[in-house]
Coordinates of C-alpha atoms and ligand atoms in Angstrom, one line a residue:
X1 CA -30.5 33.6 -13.8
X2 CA -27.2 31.7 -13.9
X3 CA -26.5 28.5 -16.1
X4 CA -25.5 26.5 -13.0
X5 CA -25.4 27.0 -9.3
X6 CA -22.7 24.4 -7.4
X7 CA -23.4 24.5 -3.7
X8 CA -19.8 23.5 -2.3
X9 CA -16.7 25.0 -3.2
X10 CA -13.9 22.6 -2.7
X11 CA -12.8 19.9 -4.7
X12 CA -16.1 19.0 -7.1
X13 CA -17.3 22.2 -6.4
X14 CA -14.6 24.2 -7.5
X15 CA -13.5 22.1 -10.3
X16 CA -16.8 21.4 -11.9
X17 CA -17.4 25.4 -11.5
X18 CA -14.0 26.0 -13.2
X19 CA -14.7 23.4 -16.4
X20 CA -18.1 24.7 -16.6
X21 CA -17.2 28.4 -16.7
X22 CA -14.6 28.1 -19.4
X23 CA -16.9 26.6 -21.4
X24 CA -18.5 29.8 -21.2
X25 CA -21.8 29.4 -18.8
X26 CA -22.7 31.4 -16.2
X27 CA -21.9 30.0 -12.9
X28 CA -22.3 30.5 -9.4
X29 CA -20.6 28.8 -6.8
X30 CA -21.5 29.2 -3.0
X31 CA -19.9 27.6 0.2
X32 CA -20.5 27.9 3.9
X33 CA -17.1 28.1 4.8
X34 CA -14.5 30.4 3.8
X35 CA -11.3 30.0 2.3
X36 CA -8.1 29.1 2.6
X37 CA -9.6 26.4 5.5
X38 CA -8.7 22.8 6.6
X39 CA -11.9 19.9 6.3
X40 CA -11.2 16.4 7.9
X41 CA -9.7 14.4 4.9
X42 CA -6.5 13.6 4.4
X43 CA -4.8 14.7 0.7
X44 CA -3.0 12.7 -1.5
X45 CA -3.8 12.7 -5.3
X46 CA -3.8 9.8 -7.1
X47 CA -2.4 9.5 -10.4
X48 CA -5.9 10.1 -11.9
X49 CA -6.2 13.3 -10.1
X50 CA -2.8 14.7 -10.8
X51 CA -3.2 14.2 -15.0
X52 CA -6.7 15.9 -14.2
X53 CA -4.9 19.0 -12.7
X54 CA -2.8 18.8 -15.5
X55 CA -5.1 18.7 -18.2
X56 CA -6.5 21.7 -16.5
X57 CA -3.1 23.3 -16.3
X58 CA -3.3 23.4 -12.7
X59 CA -0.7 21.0 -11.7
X60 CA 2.2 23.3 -11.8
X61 CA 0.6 25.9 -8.9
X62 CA 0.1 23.1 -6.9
X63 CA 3.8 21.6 -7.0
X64 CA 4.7 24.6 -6.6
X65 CA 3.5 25.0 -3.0
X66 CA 5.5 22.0 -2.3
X67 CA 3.1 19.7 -1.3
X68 CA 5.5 16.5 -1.0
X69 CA 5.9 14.2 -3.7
X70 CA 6.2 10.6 -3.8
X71 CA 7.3 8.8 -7.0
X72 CA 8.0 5.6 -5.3
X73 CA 6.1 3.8 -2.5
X74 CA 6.6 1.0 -0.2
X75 CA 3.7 -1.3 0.1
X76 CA 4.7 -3.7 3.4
X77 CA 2.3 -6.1 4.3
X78 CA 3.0 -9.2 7.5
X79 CA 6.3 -7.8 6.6
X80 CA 6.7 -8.5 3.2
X81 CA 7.4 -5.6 1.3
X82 CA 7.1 -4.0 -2.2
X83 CA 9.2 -0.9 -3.1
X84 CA 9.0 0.5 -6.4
X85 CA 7.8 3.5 -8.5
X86 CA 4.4 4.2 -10.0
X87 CA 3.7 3.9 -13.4
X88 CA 2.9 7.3 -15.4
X89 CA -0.4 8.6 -17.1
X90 CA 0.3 11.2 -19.0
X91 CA 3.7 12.5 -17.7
X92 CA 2.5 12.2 -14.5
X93 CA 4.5 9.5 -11.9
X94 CA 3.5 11.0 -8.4
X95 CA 1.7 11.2 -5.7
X96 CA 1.3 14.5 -4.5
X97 CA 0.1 15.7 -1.0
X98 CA -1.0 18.9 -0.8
X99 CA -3.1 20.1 2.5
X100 CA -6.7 21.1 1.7
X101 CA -6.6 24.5 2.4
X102 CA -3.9 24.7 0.0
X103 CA -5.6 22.9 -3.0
X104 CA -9.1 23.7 -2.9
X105 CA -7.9 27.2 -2.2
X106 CA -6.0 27.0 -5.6
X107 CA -9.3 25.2 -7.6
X108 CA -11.8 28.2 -5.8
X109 CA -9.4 30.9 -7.5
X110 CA -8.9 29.5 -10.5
X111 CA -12.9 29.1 -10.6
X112 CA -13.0 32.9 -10.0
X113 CA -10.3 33.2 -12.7
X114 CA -12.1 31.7 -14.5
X115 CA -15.4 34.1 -14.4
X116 CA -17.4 31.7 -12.0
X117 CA -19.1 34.3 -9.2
X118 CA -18.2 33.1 -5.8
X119 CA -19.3 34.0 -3.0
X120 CA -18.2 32.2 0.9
X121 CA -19.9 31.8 3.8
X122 CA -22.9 31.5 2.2
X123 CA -25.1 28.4 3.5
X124 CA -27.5 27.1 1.5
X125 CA -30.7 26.3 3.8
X126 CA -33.4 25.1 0.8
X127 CA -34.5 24.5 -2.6
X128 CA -36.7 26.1 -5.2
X129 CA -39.1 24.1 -7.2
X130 CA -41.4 24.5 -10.1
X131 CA -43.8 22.1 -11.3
X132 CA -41.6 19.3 -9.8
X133 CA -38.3 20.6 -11.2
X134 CA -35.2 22.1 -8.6
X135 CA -35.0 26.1 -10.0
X136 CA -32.7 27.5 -7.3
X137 CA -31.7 28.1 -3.9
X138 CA -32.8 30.0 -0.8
X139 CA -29.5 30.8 1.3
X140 CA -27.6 33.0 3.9
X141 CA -24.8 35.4 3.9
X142 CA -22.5 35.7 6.4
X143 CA -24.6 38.9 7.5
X144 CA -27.4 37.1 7.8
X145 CA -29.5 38.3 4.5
X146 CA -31.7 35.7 2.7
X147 CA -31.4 35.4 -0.4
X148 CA -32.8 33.6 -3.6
X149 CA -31.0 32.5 -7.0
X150 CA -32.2 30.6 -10.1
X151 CA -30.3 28.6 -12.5
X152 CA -31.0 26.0 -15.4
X153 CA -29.0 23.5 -12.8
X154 CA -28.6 23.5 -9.1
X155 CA -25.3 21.2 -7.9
X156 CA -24.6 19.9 -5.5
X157 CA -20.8 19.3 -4.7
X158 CA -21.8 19.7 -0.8
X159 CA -20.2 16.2 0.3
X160 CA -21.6 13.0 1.6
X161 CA -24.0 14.8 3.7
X162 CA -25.4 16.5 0.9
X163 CA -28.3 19.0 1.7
X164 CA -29.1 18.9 -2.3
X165 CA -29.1 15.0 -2.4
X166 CA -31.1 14.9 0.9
X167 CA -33.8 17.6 -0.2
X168 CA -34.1 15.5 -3.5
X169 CA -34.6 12.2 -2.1
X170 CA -31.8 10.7 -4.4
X171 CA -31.9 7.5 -4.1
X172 CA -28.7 5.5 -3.2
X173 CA -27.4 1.7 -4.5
X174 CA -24.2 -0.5 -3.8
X175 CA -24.9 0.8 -0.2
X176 CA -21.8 -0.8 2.2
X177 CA -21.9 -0.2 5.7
X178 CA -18.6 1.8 7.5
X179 CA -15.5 -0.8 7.3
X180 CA -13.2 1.1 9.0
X181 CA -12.3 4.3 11.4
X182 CA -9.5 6.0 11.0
X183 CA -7.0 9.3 12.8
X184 CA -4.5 11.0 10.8
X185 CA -2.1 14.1 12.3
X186 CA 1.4 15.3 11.0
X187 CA 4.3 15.3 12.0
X188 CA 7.9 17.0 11.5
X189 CA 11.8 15.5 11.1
X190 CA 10.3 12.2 10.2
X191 CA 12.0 11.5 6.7
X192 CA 10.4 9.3 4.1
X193 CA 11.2 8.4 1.1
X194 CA 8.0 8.9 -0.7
X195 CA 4.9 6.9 0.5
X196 CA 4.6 4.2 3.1
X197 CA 2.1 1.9 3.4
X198 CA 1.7 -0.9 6.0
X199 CA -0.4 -3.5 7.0
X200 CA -0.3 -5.9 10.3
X201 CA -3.5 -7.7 11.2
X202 CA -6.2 -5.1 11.5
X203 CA -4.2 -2.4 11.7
X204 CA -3.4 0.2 8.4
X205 CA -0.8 2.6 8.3
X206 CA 0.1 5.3 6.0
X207 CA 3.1 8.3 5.7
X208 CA 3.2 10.9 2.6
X209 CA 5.2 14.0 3.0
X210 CA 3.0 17.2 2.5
X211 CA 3.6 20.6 2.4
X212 CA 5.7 22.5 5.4
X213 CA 8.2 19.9 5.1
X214 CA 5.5 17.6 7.4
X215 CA 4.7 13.5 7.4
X216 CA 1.3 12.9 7.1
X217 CA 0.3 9.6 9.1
X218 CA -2.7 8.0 8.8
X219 CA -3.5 4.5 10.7
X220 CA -6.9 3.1 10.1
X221 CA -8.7 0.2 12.2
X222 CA -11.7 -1.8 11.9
X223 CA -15.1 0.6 12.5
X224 CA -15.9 -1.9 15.1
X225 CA -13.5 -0.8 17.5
X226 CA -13.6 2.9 17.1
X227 CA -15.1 3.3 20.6
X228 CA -11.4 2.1 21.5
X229 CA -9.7 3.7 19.9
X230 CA -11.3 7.2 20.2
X231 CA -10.8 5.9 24.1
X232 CA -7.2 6.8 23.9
X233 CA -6.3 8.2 20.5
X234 CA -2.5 9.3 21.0
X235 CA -2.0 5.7 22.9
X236 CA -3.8 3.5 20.2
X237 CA -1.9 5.7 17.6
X238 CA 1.2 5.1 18.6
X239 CA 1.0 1.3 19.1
X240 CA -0.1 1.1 16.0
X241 CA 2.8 2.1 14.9
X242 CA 4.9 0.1 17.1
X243 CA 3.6 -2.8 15.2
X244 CA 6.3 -1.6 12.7
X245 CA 9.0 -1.2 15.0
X246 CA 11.7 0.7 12.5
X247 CA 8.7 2.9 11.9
X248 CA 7.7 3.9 15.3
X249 CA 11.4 4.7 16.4
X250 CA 11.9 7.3 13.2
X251 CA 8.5 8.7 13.9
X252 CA 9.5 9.3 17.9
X253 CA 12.1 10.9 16.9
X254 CA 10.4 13.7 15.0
X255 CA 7.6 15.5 16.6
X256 CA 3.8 15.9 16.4
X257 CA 3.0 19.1 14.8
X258 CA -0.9 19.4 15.2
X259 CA -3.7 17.3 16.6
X260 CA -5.0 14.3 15.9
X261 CA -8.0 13.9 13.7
X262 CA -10.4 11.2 12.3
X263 CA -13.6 9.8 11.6
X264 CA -15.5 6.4 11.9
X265 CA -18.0 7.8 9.6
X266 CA -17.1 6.0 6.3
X267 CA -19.8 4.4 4.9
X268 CA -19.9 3.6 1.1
X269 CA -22.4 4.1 -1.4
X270 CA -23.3 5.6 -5.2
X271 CA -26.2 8.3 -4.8
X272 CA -28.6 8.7 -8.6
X273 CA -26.8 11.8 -9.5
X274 CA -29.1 13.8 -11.2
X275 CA -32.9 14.5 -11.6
X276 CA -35.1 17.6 -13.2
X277 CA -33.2 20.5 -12.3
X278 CA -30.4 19.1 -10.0
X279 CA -27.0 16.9 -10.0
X280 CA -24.9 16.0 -7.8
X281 CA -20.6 15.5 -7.7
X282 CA -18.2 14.5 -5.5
X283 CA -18.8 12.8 -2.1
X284 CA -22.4 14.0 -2.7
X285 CA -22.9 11.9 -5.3
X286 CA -20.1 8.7 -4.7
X287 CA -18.8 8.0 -1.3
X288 CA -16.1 5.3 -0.3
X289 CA -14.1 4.2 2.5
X290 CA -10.6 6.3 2.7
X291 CA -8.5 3.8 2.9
X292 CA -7.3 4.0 -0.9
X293 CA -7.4 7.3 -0.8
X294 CA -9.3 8.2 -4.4
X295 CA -11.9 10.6 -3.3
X296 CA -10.2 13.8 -4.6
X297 CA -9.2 12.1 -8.5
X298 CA -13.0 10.7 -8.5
X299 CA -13.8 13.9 -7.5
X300 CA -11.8 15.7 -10.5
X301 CA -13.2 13.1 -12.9
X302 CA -16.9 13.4 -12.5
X303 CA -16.4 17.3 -12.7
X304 CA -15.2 16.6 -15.8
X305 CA -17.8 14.3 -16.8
X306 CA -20.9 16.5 -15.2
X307 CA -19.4 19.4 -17.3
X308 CA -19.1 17.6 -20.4
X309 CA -22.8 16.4 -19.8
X310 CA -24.2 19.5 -19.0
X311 CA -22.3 21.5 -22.0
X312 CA -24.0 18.8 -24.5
X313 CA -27.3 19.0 -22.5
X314 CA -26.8 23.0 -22.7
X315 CA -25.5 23.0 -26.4
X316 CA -28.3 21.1 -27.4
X317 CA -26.5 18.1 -29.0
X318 CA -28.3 16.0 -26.7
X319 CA -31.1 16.2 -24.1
X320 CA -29.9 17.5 -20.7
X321 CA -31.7 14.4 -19.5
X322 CA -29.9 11.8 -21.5
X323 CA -26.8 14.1 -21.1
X324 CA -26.7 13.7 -17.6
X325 CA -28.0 9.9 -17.9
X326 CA -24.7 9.0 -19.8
X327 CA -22.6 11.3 -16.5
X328 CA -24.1 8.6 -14.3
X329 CA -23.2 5.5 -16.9
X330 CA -19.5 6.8 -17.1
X331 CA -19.0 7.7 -13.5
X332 CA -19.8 3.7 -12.4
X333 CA -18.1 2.3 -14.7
X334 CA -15.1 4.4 -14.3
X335 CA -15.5 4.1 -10.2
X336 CA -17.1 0.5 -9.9
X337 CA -13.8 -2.1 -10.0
X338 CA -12.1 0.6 -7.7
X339 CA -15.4 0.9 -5.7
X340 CA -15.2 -2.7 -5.3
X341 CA -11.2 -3.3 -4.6
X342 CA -11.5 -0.3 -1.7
X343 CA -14.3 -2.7 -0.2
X344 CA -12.1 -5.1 0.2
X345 CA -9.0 -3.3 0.6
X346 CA -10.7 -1.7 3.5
X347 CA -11.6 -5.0 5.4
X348 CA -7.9 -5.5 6.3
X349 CA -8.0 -9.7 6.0
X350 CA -4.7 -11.8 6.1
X351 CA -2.7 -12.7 3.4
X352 CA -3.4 -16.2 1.7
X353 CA -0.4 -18.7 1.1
X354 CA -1.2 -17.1 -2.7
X355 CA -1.2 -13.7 -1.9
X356 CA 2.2 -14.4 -0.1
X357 CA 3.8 -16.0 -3.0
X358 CA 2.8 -13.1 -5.1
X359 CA 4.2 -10.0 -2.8
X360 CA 7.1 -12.3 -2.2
X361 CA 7.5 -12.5 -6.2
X362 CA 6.9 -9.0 -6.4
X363 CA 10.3 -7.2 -5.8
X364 CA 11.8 -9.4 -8.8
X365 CA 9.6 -7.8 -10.9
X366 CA 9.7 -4.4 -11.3
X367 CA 7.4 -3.6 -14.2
X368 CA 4.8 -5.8 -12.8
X369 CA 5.6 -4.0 -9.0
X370 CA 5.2 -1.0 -10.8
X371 CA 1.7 -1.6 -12.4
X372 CA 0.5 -3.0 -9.1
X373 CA 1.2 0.4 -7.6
X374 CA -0.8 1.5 -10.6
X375 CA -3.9 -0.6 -9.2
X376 CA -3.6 1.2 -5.5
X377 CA -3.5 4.5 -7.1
X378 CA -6.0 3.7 -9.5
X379 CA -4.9 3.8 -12.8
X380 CA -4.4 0.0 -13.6
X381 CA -7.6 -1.8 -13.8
X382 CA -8.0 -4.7 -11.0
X383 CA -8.7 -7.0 -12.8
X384 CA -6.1 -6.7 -15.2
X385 CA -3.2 -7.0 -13.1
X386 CA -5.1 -10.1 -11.6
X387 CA -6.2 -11.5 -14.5
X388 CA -4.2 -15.0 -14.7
X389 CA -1.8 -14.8 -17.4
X390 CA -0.1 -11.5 -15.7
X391 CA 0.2 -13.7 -12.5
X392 CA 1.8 -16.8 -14.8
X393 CA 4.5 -14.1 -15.5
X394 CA 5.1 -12.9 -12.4
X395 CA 4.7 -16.5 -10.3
X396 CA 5.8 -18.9 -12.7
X397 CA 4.0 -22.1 -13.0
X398 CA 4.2 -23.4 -9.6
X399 CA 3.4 -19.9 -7.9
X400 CA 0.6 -19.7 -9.5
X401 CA -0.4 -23.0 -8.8
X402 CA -0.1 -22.5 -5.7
X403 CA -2.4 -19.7 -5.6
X404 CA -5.3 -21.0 -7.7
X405 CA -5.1 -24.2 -5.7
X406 CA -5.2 -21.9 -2.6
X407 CA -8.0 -19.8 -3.5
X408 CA -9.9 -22.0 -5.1
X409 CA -9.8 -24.6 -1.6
X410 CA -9.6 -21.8 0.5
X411 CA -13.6 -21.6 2.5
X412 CA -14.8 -18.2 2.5
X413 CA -17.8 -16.9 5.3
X414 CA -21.4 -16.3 3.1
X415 CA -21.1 -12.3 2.4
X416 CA -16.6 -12.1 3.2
X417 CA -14.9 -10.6 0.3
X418 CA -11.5 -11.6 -1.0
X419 CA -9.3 -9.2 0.1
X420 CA -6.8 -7.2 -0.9
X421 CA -4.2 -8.5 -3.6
X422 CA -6.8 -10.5 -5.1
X423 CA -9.5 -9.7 -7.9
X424 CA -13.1 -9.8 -6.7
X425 CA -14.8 -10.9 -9.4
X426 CA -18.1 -11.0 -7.2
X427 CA -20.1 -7.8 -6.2
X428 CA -21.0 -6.9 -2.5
X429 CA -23.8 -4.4 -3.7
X430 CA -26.9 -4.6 -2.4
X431 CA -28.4 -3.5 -6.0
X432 CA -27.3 -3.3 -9.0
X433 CA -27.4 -0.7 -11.8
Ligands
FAD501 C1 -10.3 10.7 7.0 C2 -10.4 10.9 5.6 C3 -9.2 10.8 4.8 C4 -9.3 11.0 3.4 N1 -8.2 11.0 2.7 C5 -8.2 11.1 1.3 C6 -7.0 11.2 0.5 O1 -5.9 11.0 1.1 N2 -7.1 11.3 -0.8 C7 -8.3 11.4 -1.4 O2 -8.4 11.5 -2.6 N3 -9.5 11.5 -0.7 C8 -9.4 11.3 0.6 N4 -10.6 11.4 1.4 C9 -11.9 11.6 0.7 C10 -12.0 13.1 0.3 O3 -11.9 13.9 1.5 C11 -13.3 13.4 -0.3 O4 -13.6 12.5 -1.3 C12 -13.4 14.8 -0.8 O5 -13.2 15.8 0.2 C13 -14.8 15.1 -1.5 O6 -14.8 16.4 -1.9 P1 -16.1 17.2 -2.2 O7 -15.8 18.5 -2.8 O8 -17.1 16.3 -2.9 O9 -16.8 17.4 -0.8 P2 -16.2 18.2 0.5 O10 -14.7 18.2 0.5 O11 -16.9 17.5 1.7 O12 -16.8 19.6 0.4 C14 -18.1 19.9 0.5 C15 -18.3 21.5 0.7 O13 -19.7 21.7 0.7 C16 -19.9 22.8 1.6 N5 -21.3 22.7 2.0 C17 -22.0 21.7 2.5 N6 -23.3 22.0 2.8 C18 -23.4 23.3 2.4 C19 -24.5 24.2 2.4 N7 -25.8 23.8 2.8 N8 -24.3 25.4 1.9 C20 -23.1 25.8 1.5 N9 -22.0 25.0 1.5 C21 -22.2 23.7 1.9 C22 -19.0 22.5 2.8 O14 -18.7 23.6 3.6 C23 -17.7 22.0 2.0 O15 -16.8 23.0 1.8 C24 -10.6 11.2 2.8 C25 -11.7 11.3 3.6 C26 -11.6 11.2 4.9 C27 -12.9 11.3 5.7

């Protein structure tokens, strides 16, 4: 009988397994693949994400692979560009980018390290209940033995197709369909100077360097035309990037190191993360479009929030139940205004005649450039760089006339959301917690 089994080893898995077991509980953790592997996502870690592996005194092995580093980004949308440095949390002031089969590889062993029992290639095919409550698993080894385990908790960190959340019927709000598709591959001898980020029409482009001494790049479209694009992958890619012609000329110089991959599945929504017997972390439990690129720090957070839940639920200073009640409460209202600014980051709208006055303002302000980078990696809230006497400092009285008068005259389809560069205020759920 174990404390907790996690079903899904890579970054919520490994990391809640890790925080649980040196807290002293008996864990388990199983995963269908094995490791070191590759899974379709691409890898940076936001500012969040590296203070977590920090915290955890993790962040160190992972530099140490080399994973590419970018301290300062360039944010260039309709050609107006921002260039500056991130702000720190906690000593940490970069974005790193290392590939997946290099991190969660790292997280799994220091799980094991840790005293968490692992065991790979194990698929999970069911449940096992009791009087209405999850007690364990039935699943398959590699060999093809069946086998059964029981645990106060079963977890699942098995992504946003979760078998655990499926099997449990757990019930899903602020549902948002798919906003956009995107491919990503990597390339070598294309030199950047930290991260790049672009935006022309409909079109999204990103560049980190990662490990190997590779560029990742990453260009995202509306879902709508992934038929299109998936038509011709390497063609649409690279037009995309011709869009930024400076870019596309560096990038044709270097060369494309592996294939192309991507996805048009992207559809956002929170899941009910726990019930008698079960939670969930990770994509399993909160799912969100790419495009801002916070689905590995929310992933560290909540495994630090399930674990603290479960220790007080364990420990007896609170019922489980209320324990893990109070997980859910801090994970949305940690994740909701980021939830919210990825919806509309991901609908790729123009820039207002307000939204240009403040990128334009931008590059004469490098603190305030510095804490809007803190927004896009998530460590500045929204709605505090937004909020209107931040954008009297940066625009001055007639800039920010200028916006208020724009937004405020501009007409807006029922349903459309604001947009990047500009606080939503309004919620695009479909219910509401
Ligand atoms: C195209 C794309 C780009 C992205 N780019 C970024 C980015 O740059 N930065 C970022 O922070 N986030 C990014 N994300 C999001 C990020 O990939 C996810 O948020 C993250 O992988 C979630 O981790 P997880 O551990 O919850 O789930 P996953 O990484 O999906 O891992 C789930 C694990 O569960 C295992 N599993 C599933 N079912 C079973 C079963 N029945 N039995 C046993 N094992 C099972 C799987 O084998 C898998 O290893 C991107 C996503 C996509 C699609």
């Amino acid at each position: 009988m174990y404390d907790a089994i996690i079903v899904g080893a890579r970054v919520a898995g490994s990391a809640t397994a890790l925080l649980i077991a040196r807290r002293s509980y008996r864990v388990l953790l199983v995963d269908r693949a094995s490791f070191p592997s590759d899974t379709l996502s691409t890898h940076l870690i936001q500012l969040p994400g590296g203070a977590a592996l920090k915290r955890w005194g993790l962040l160190d092995k992972v530099i140490a692979t080399d994973p590419g580093k970018a301290a300062q980004v360039r944010f260039d949308m309709e050609e107006l560009a921002v260039v500056g440095q991130y702000p720190f949390l906690d000593g940490v002031n970069a974005v790193y980018s290392p590939r997946r089969y290099v991190l969660d590889t790292i997280l799994l062993a220091e799980a094991a390290e840790a005293g968490v029992e692992v065991r790979q290639e194990f698929t999970v095919q069911e449940l096992l209940w009791e009087n209405g409550r999850v007690v364990g698993i039935r699943g398959r080894t590699k060999t093809g033995e069946s086998v059964i385990e029981c645990a106060r908790i079963v977890i699942g960190a098995d992504g946003r197709y979760s078998l655990i959340a499926r099997t449990v019927a757990a019930p899903t709000y602020h549902e948002h369909p798919s906003l956009t598709c995107g491919y990503y591959s990597y390339w070598s001898d294309v030199p950047t100077q930290g991260g790049e980020i672009y935006l022309r029409g409909k079109r999204f482009i990103s560049l980190w360097p990662t490990n190997d001494h590779l560029t990742l790049i990453y260009t995202a479209w509306p879902a709508a035309e992934f038929s299109v694009f998936r038509a011709d992958i390497e063609r649409n890619f690279l037009e995309t990037l011709d869009l930024v012609p400076a870019l596309a000329a560096r990038v044709r110089q270097g060369q494309r190191a592996e294939r192309f991959r991507g996805s048009a599945e992207m559809a956002n929504f929170y899941r009910k993360p726990f019930g008698p017997g079960w939670a969930l972390v990770g994509d399993a439990g909160y799912q969100k479009d790419p495009i801002t690129a916070m689905g590995i720090s929310d992933a560290f957070r909540d495994a630090e929030l399930l674990a603290a839940a479960l220790d007080d639920g364990f420990a007896g200073r609170r019922p489980l139940a209320a324990a893990l009640a109070h997980y859910e409460q801090r994970r949305n209202a940690a994740s909701r205004p980021f939830y919210e600014f990825t919806l509309e980051t991901a609908q790729m709208k123009p820039l207002t005649v307000g939204q240009r006055e403040l990128l334009q303002a931008l590059p004469r302000h490098p603190t305030a450039a510095s804490q809007f980078f803190g927004v896009l990696t998530g460590v500045v809230q929204p709605a505090t760089f937004f909020r209107l006497q931040n954008l009297f400092q940066i625009l001055g009285v007639q800039g920010l006339t200028k916006m208020v008068l724009n937004t405020v005259f501009q007409p807006r389809q029922k349903g459309e959301r604001s947009g990047i560069l500009l606080p939503s205020g309004r919620k695009g759920a479909t219910h509401h917690k």
